[in-house]
Tab-separated table of C-alpha atoms and ligand atoms in Angstrom:
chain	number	residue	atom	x	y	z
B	1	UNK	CA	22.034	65.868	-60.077
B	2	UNK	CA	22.841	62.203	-60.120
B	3	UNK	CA	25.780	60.666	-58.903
B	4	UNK	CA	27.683	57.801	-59.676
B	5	UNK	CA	27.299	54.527	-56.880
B	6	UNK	CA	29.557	54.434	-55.138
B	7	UNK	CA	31.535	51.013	-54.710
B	8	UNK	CA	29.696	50.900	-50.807
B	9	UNK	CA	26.394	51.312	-52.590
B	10	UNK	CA	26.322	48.866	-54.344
B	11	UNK	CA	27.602	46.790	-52.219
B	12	UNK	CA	25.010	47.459	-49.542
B	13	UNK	CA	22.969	46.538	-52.390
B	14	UNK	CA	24.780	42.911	-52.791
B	15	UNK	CA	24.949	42.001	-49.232
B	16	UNK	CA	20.766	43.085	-48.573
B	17	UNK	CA	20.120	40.345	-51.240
B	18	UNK	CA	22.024	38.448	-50.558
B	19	UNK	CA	21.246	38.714	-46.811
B	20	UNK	CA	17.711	38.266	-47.230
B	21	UNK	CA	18.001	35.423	-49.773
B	22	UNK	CA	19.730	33.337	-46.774
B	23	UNK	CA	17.150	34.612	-44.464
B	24	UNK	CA	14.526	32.628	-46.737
B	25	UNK	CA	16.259	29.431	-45.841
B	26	UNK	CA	16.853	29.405	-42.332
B	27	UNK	CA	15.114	26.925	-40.420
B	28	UNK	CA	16.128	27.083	-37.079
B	29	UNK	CA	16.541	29.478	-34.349
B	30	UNK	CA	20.530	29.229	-33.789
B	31	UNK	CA	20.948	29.556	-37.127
B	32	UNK	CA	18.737	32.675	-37.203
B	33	UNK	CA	21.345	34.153	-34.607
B	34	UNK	CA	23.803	33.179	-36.420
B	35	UNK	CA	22.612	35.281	-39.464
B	36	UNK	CA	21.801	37.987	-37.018
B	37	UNK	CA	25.826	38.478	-35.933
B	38	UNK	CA	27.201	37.923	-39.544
B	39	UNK	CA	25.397	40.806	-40.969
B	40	UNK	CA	24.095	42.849	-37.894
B	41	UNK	CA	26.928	41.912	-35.199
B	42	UNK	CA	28.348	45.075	-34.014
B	43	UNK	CA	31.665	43.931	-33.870
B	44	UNK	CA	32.592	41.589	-36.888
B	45	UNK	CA	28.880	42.380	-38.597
B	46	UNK	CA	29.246	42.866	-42.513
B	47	UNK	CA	27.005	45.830	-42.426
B	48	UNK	CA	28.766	47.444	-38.915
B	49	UNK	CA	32.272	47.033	-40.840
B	50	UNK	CA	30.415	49.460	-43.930
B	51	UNK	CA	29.101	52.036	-41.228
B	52	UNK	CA	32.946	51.917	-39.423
B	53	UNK	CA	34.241	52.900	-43.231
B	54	UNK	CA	31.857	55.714	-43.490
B	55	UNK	CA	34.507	58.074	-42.052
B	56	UNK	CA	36.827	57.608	-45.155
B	57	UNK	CA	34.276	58.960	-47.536
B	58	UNK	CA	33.845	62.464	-48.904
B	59	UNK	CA	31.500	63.881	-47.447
B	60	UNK	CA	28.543	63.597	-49.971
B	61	UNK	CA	29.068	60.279	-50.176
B	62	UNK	CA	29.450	59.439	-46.654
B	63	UNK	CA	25.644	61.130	-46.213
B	64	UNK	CA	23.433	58.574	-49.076
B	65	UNK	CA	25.756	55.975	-48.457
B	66	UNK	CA	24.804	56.302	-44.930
B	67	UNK	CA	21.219	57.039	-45.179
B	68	UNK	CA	21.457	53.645	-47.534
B	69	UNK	CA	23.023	51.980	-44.457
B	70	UNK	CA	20.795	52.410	-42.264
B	71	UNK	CA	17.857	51.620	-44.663
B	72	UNK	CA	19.258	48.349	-45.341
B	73	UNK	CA	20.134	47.893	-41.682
B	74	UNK	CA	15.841	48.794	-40.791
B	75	UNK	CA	15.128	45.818	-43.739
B	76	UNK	CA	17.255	43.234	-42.140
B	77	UNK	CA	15.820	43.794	-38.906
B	78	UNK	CA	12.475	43.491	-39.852
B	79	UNK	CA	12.948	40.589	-41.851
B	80	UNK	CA	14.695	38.986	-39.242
B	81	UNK	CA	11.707	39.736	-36.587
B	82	UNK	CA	9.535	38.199	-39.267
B	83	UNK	CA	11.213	35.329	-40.059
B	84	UNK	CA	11.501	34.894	-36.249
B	85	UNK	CA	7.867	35.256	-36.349
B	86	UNK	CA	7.163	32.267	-38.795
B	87	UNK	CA	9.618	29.899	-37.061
B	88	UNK	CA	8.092	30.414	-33.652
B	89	UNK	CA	4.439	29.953	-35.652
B	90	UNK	CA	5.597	26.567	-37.336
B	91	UNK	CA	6.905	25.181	-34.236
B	92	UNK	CA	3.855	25.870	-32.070
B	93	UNK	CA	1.794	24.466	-34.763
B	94	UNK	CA	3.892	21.035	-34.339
B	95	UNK	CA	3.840	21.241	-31.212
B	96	UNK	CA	0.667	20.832	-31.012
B	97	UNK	CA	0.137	18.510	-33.870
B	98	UNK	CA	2.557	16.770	-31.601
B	99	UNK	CA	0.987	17.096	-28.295
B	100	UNK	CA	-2.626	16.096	-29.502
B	101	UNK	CA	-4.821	14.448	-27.094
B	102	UNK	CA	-8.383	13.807	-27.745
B	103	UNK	CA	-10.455	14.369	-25.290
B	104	UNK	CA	-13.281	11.997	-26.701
B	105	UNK	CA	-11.561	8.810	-25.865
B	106	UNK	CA	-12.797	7.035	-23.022
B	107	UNK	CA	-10.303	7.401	-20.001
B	108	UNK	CA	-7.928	4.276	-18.778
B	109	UNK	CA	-9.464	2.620	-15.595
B	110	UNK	CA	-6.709	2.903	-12.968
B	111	UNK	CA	-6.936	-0.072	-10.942
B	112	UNK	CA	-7.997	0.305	-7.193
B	113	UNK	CA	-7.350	-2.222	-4.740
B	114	UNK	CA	-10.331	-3.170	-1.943
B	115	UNK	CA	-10.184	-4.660	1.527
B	116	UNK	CA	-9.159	-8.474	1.580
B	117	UNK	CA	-11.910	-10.704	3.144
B	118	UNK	CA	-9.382	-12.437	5.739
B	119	UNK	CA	-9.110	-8.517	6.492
B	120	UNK	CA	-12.988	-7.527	6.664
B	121	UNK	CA	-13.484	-10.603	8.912
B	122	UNK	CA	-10.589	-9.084	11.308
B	123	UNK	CA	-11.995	-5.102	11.722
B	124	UNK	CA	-14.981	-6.375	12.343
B	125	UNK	CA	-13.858	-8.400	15.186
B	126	UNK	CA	-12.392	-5.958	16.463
B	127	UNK	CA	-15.200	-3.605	16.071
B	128	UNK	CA	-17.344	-6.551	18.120
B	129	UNK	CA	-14.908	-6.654	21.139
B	130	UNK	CA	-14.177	-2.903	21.278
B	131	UNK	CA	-17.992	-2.994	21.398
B	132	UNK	CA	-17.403	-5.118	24.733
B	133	UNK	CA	-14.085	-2.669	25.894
B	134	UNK	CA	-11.378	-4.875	24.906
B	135	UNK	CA	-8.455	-3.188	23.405
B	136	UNK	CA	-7.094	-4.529	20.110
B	137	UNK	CA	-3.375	-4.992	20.448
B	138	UNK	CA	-1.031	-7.052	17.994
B	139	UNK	CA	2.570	-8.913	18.389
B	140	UNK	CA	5.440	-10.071	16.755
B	141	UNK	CA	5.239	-12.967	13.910
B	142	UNK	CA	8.852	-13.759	15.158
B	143	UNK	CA	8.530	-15.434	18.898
B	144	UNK	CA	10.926	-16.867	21.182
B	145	UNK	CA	10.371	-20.303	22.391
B	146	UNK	CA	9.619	-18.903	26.051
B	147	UNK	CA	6.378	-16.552	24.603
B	148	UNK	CA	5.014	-19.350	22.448
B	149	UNK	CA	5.437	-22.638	24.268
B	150	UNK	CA	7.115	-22.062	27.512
B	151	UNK	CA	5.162	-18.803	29.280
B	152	UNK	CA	2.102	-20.743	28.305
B	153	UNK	CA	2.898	-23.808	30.309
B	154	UNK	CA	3.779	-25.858	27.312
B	155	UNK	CA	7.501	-26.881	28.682
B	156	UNK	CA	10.188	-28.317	25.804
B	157	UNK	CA	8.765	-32.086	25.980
B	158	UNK	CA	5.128	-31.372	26.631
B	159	UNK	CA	3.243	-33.334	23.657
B	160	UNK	CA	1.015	-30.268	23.174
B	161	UNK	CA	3.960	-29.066	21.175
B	162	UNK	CA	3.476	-31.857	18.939
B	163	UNK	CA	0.170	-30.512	17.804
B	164	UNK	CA	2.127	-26.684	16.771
B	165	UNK	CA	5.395	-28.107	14.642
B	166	UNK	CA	6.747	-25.150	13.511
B	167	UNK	CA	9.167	-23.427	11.218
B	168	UNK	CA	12.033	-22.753	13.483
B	169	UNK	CA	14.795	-19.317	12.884
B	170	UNK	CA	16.768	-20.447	15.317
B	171	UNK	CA	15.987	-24.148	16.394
B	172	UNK	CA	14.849	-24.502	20.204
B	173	UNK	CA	15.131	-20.807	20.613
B	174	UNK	CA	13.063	-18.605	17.569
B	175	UNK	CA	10.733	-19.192	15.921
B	176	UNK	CA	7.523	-18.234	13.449
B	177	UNK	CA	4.793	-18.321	16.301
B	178	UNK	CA	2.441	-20.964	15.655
B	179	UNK	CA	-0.253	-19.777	17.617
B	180	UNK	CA	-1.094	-15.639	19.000
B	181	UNK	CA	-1.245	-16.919	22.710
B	182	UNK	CA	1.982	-15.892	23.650
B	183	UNK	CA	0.773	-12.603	23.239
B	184	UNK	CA	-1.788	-13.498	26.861
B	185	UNK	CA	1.904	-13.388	28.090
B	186	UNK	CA	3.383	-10.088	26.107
B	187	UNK	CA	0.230	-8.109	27.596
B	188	UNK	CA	0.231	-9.459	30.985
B	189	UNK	CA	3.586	-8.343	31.406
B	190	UNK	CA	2.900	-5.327	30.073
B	191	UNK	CA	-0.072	-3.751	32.134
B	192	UNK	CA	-1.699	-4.329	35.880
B	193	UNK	CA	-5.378	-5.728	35.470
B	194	UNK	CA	-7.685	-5.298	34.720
B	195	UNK	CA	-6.651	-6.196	31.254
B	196	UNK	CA	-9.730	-6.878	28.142
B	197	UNK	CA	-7.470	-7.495	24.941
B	198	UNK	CA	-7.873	-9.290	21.432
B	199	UNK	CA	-4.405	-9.752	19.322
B	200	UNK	CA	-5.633	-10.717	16.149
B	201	UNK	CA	-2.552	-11.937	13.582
B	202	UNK	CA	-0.812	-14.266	11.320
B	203	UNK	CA	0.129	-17.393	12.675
B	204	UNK	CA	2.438	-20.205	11.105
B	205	UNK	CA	2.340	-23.963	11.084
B	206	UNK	CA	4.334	-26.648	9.635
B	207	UNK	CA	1.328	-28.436	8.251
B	208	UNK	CA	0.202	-30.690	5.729
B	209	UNK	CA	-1.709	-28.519	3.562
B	210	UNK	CA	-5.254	-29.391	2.422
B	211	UNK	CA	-8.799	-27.676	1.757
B	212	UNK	CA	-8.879	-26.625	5.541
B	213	UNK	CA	-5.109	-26.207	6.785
B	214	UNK	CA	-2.609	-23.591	5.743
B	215	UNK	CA	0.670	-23.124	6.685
B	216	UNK	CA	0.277	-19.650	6.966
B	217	UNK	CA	-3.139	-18.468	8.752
B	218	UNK	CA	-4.624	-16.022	11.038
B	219	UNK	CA	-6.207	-15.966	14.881
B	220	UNK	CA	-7.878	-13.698	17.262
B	221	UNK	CA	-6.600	-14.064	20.679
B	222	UNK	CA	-8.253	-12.830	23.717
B	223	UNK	CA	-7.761	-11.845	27.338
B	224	UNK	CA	-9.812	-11.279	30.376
B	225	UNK	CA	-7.957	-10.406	33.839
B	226	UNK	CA	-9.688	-8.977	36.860
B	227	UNK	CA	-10.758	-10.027	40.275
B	228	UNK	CA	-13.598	-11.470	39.743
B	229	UNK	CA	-14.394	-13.279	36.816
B	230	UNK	CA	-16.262	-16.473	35.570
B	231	UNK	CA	-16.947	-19.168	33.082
B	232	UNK	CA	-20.423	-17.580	32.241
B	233	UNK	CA	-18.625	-14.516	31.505
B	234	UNK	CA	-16.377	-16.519	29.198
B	235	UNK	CA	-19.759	-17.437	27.981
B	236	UNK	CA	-21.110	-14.469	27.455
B	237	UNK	CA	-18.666	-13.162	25.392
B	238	UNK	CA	-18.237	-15.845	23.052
B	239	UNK	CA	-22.055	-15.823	22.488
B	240	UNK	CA	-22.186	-12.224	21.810
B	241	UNK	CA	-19.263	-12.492	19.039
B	242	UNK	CA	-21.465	-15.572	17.626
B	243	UNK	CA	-24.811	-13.428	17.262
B	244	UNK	CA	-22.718	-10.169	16.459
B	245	UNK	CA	-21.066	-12.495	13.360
B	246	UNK	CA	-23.998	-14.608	12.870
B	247	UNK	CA	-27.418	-13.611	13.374
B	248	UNK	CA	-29.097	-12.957	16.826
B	249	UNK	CA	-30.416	-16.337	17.069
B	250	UNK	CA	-27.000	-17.975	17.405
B	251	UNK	CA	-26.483	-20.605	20.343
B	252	UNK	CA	-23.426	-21.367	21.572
B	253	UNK	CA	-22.352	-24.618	23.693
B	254	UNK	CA	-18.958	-25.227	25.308
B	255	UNK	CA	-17.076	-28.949	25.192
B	256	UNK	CA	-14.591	-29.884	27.780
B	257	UNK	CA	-11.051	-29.545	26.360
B	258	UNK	CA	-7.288	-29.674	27.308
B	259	UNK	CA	-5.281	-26.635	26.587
B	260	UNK	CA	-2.034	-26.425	28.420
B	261	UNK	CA	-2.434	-22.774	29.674
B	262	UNK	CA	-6.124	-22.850	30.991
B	263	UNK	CA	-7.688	-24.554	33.750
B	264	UNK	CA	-10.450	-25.524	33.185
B	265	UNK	CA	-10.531	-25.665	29.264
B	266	UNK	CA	-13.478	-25.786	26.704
B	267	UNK	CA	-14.062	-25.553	23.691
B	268	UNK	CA	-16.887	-23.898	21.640
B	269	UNK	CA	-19.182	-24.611	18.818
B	270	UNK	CA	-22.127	-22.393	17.421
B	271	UNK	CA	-25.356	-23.859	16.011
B	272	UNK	CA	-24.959	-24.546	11.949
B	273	UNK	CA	-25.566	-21.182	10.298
B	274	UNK	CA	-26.765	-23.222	7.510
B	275	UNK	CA	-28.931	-25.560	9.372
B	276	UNK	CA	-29.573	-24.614	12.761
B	277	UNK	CA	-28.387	-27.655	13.853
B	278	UNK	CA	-30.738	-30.129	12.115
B	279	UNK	CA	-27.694	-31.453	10.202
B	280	UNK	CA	-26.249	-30.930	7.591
B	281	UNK	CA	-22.878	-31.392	4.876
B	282	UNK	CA	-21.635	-28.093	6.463
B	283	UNK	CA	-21.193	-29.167	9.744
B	284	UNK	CA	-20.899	-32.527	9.249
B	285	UNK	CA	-24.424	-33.422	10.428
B	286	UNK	CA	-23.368	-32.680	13.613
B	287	UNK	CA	-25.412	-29.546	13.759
B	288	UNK	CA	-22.424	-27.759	15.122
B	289	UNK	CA	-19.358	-25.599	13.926
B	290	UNK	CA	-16.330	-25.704	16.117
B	291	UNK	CA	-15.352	-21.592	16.448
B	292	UNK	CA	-12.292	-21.956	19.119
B	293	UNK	CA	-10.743	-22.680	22.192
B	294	UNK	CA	-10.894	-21.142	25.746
B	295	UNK	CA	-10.731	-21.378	29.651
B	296	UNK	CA	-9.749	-20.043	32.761
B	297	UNK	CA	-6.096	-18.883	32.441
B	298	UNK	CA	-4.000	-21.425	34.715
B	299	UNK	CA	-2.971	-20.120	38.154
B	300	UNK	CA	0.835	-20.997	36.649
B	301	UNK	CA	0.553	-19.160	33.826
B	302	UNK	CA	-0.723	-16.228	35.927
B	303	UNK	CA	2.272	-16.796	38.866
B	304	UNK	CA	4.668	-16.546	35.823
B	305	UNK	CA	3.762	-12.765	35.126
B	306	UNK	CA	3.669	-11.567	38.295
B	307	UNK	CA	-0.196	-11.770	38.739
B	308	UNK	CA	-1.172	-12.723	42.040
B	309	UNK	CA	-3.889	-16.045	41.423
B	310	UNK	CA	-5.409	-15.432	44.735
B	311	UNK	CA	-6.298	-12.273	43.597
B	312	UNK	CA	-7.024	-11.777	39.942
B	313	UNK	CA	-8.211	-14.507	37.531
B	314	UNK	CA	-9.331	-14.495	33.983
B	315	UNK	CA	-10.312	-15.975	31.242
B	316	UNK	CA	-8.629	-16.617	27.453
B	317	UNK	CA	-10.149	-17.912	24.021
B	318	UNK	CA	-9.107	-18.171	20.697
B	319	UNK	CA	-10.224	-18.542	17.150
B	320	UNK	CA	-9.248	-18.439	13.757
B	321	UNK	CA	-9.636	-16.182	11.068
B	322	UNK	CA	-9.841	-17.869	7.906
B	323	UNK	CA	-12.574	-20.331	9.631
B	324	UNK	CA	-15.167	-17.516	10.249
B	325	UNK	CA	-14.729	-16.121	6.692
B	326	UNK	CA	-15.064	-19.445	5.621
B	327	UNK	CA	-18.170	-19.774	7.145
B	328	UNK	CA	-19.289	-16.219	6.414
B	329	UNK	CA	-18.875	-15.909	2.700
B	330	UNK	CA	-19.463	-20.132	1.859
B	331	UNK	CA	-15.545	-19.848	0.799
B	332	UNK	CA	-15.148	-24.187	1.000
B	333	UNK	CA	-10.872	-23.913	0.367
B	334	UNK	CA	-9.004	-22.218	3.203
B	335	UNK	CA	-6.081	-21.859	0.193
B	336	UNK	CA	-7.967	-19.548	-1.457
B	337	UNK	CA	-7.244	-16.540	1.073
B	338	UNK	CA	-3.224	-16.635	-0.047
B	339	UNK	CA	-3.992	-18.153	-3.365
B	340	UNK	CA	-3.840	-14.604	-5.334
B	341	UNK	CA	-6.044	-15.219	-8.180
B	342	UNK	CA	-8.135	-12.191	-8.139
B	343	UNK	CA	-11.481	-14.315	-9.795
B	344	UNK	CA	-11.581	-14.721	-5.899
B	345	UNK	CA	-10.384	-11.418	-4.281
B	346	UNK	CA	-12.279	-9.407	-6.847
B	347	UNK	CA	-15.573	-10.931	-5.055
B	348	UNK	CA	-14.995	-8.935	-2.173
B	349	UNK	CA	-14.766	-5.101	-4.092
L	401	DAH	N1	-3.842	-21.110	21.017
L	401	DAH	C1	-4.766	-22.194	20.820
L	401	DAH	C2	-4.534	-22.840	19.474
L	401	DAH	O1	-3.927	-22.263	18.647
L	401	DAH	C3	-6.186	-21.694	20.878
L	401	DAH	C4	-6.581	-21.303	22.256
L	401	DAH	C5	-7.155	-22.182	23.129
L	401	DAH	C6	-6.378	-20.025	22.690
L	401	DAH	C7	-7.527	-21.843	24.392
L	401	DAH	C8	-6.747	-19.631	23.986
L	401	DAH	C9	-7.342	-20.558	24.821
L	401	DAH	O2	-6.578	-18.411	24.433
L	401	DAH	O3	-7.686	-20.206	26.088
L	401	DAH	O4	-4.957	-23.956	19.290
């Protein structure tokens, strides 16, 4: 027996062609939902609003026209999945395509940074006088006027000041410190003896600037307080940091000097590390190379902490940085150090 289509047949017919002929064409994944609720919705869903009219038929009808239904529902499903299937394909293909990294190209270097030399000179002093039990300590770039001239017996019209012109903050009162001395006075105040310290840091001077001053350099200070204590000790001390820098042969000799805040003052030379002493450009063919200063702390300096000067004495020195890594690495321009042009730095990596 064959029956007639019915007006929903065919129509089922229509709207799976038609359905699936959109389908082909659909590129992206909203869109694919929005094909999904126009024919599949269960609300407003073309194919939904045929079932809901099922009802109305007779009832052979309403059976094929259902069984037709569904049939065409199963197709539209599957060709969605597939569809979905494709897209996801595609996109993970260009994703890739997009994401591409070859693995056979040499890696970029990342840069790494390395010690600077003014900063290898500085562990290892300290790695010399913790060697000898002094303690490294450091203090503020920033000083007052009584830690950097005053405390060290260097009162507002002394001349000594003449030889530190600085760059003031606050004229007569702060300023950048021009030498790390007043740091004797920061630690002394600080602890009871006995005291063995080093302050190494950067230290600032209103200088003309040549091939052996900077405005901005470095120092080690040091500090000796107990009850007994001597020159030779002094001495001993700075010849140990010569050999420890400078080879085990290294002789050091002491000159009278005048420093405002030691009593008696010297100051100390090695043999030429590039002569040994015969003579030569390096030091001037004086066969020495000035390393610092030093004495006997002053019984006034001492009296101005608190330190009894019948008691405890002690003994101070100081020296600068850039000098020993001049001397160390044959560096013949103290601008260099703050120059920044890595041809120079990168000789230290
Ligand atoms: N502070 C002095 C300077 O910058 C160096 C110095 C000399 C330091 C003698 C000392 C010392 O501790 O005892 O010229």
């Amino acid at each position: 027996m064959t029956t007639a289509q019915t007006d929903e047949e065919r129509r089922l017919g229509e709207m799976r062609a038609r359905a699936l002929a959109e389908l082909a064409t659909i590129e992206a994944s909203d869109a694919l939902e929005e094909w999904r609720t126009r024919y599949l919705g269960r609300e407003r869903g073309e194919l939904t609003s045929v079932l809901k009219g099922l009802g109305k038929l007779p009832g052979d009808d309403r059976k094929r026209v259902g069984q037709a239904a569904n049939e065409v529902k199963v197709a539209l499903e599957q060709a969605l999945e597939a569809r979905r299937g494709e897209l996801r394909q595609r996109d993970q293909a260009s994703a890739l395509e997009r994401e591409r990294l070859d693995v056979t190209l040499p890696g970029r270097t990342i840069p790494r940074g390395h010690t600077h030399p003014l900063s290898l000179v500085t562990r290892d002093l300290a790695r010399i006088f913790r060697q000898m039990g002094f303690e490294v300590y450091q203090g503020p770039e920033v000083e007052t006027d009584y830690y950097n001239f005053q405390a060290l017996n260097i009162p507002q019209d002394h001349p000594a000041r003449d030889m530190q012109d600085t760059f003031w903050v606050a004229p007569g009162q702060i300023l950048l410190r021009t030498q790390t001395s007043p740091n004797q006075i920061r630690i002394m105040e600080k602890m009871r003896p006995p005291v063995r310290a080093i302050v190494p840091g950067r230290v600032y001077r209103n200088e003309a600037i040549d091939a052996s001053h900077e405005a901005v350099f470095h120092q080690v200070e040091g500090l000796l307080i107990d009850e007994t204590c001597t020159m030779a000790e002094l001495r001993g001390v700075v010849e140990r940091l010569a050999r420890e820098l400078f080879g085990a042969n290294r002789k050091v000799r002491f000159r009278p000097s005048y420093f405002p805040f030691t009593e008696p003052s010297a100051e100390f030379d090695m043999d030429c590390i590039n002569c040994n002493g015969a003579g030569c450009r390096i030091c001037k063919y004086s066969g020495w190379l000035e390393m610092g200063g030093s004495g006997m702390v002053d019984p006034r300096v001492l009296r101005g902490v608190g330190y009894d000067p019948s008691v405890y004495r002690g003994f101070a020195f100081g020296l600068g940085i850039e000098r020993i890594a001049m001397l160390r690495y044959g560096i013949d321009d103290i601008r260099y150090f703050a120059g920044n042009d890595l041809r120079f730095l990168r000789q230290f990596s």
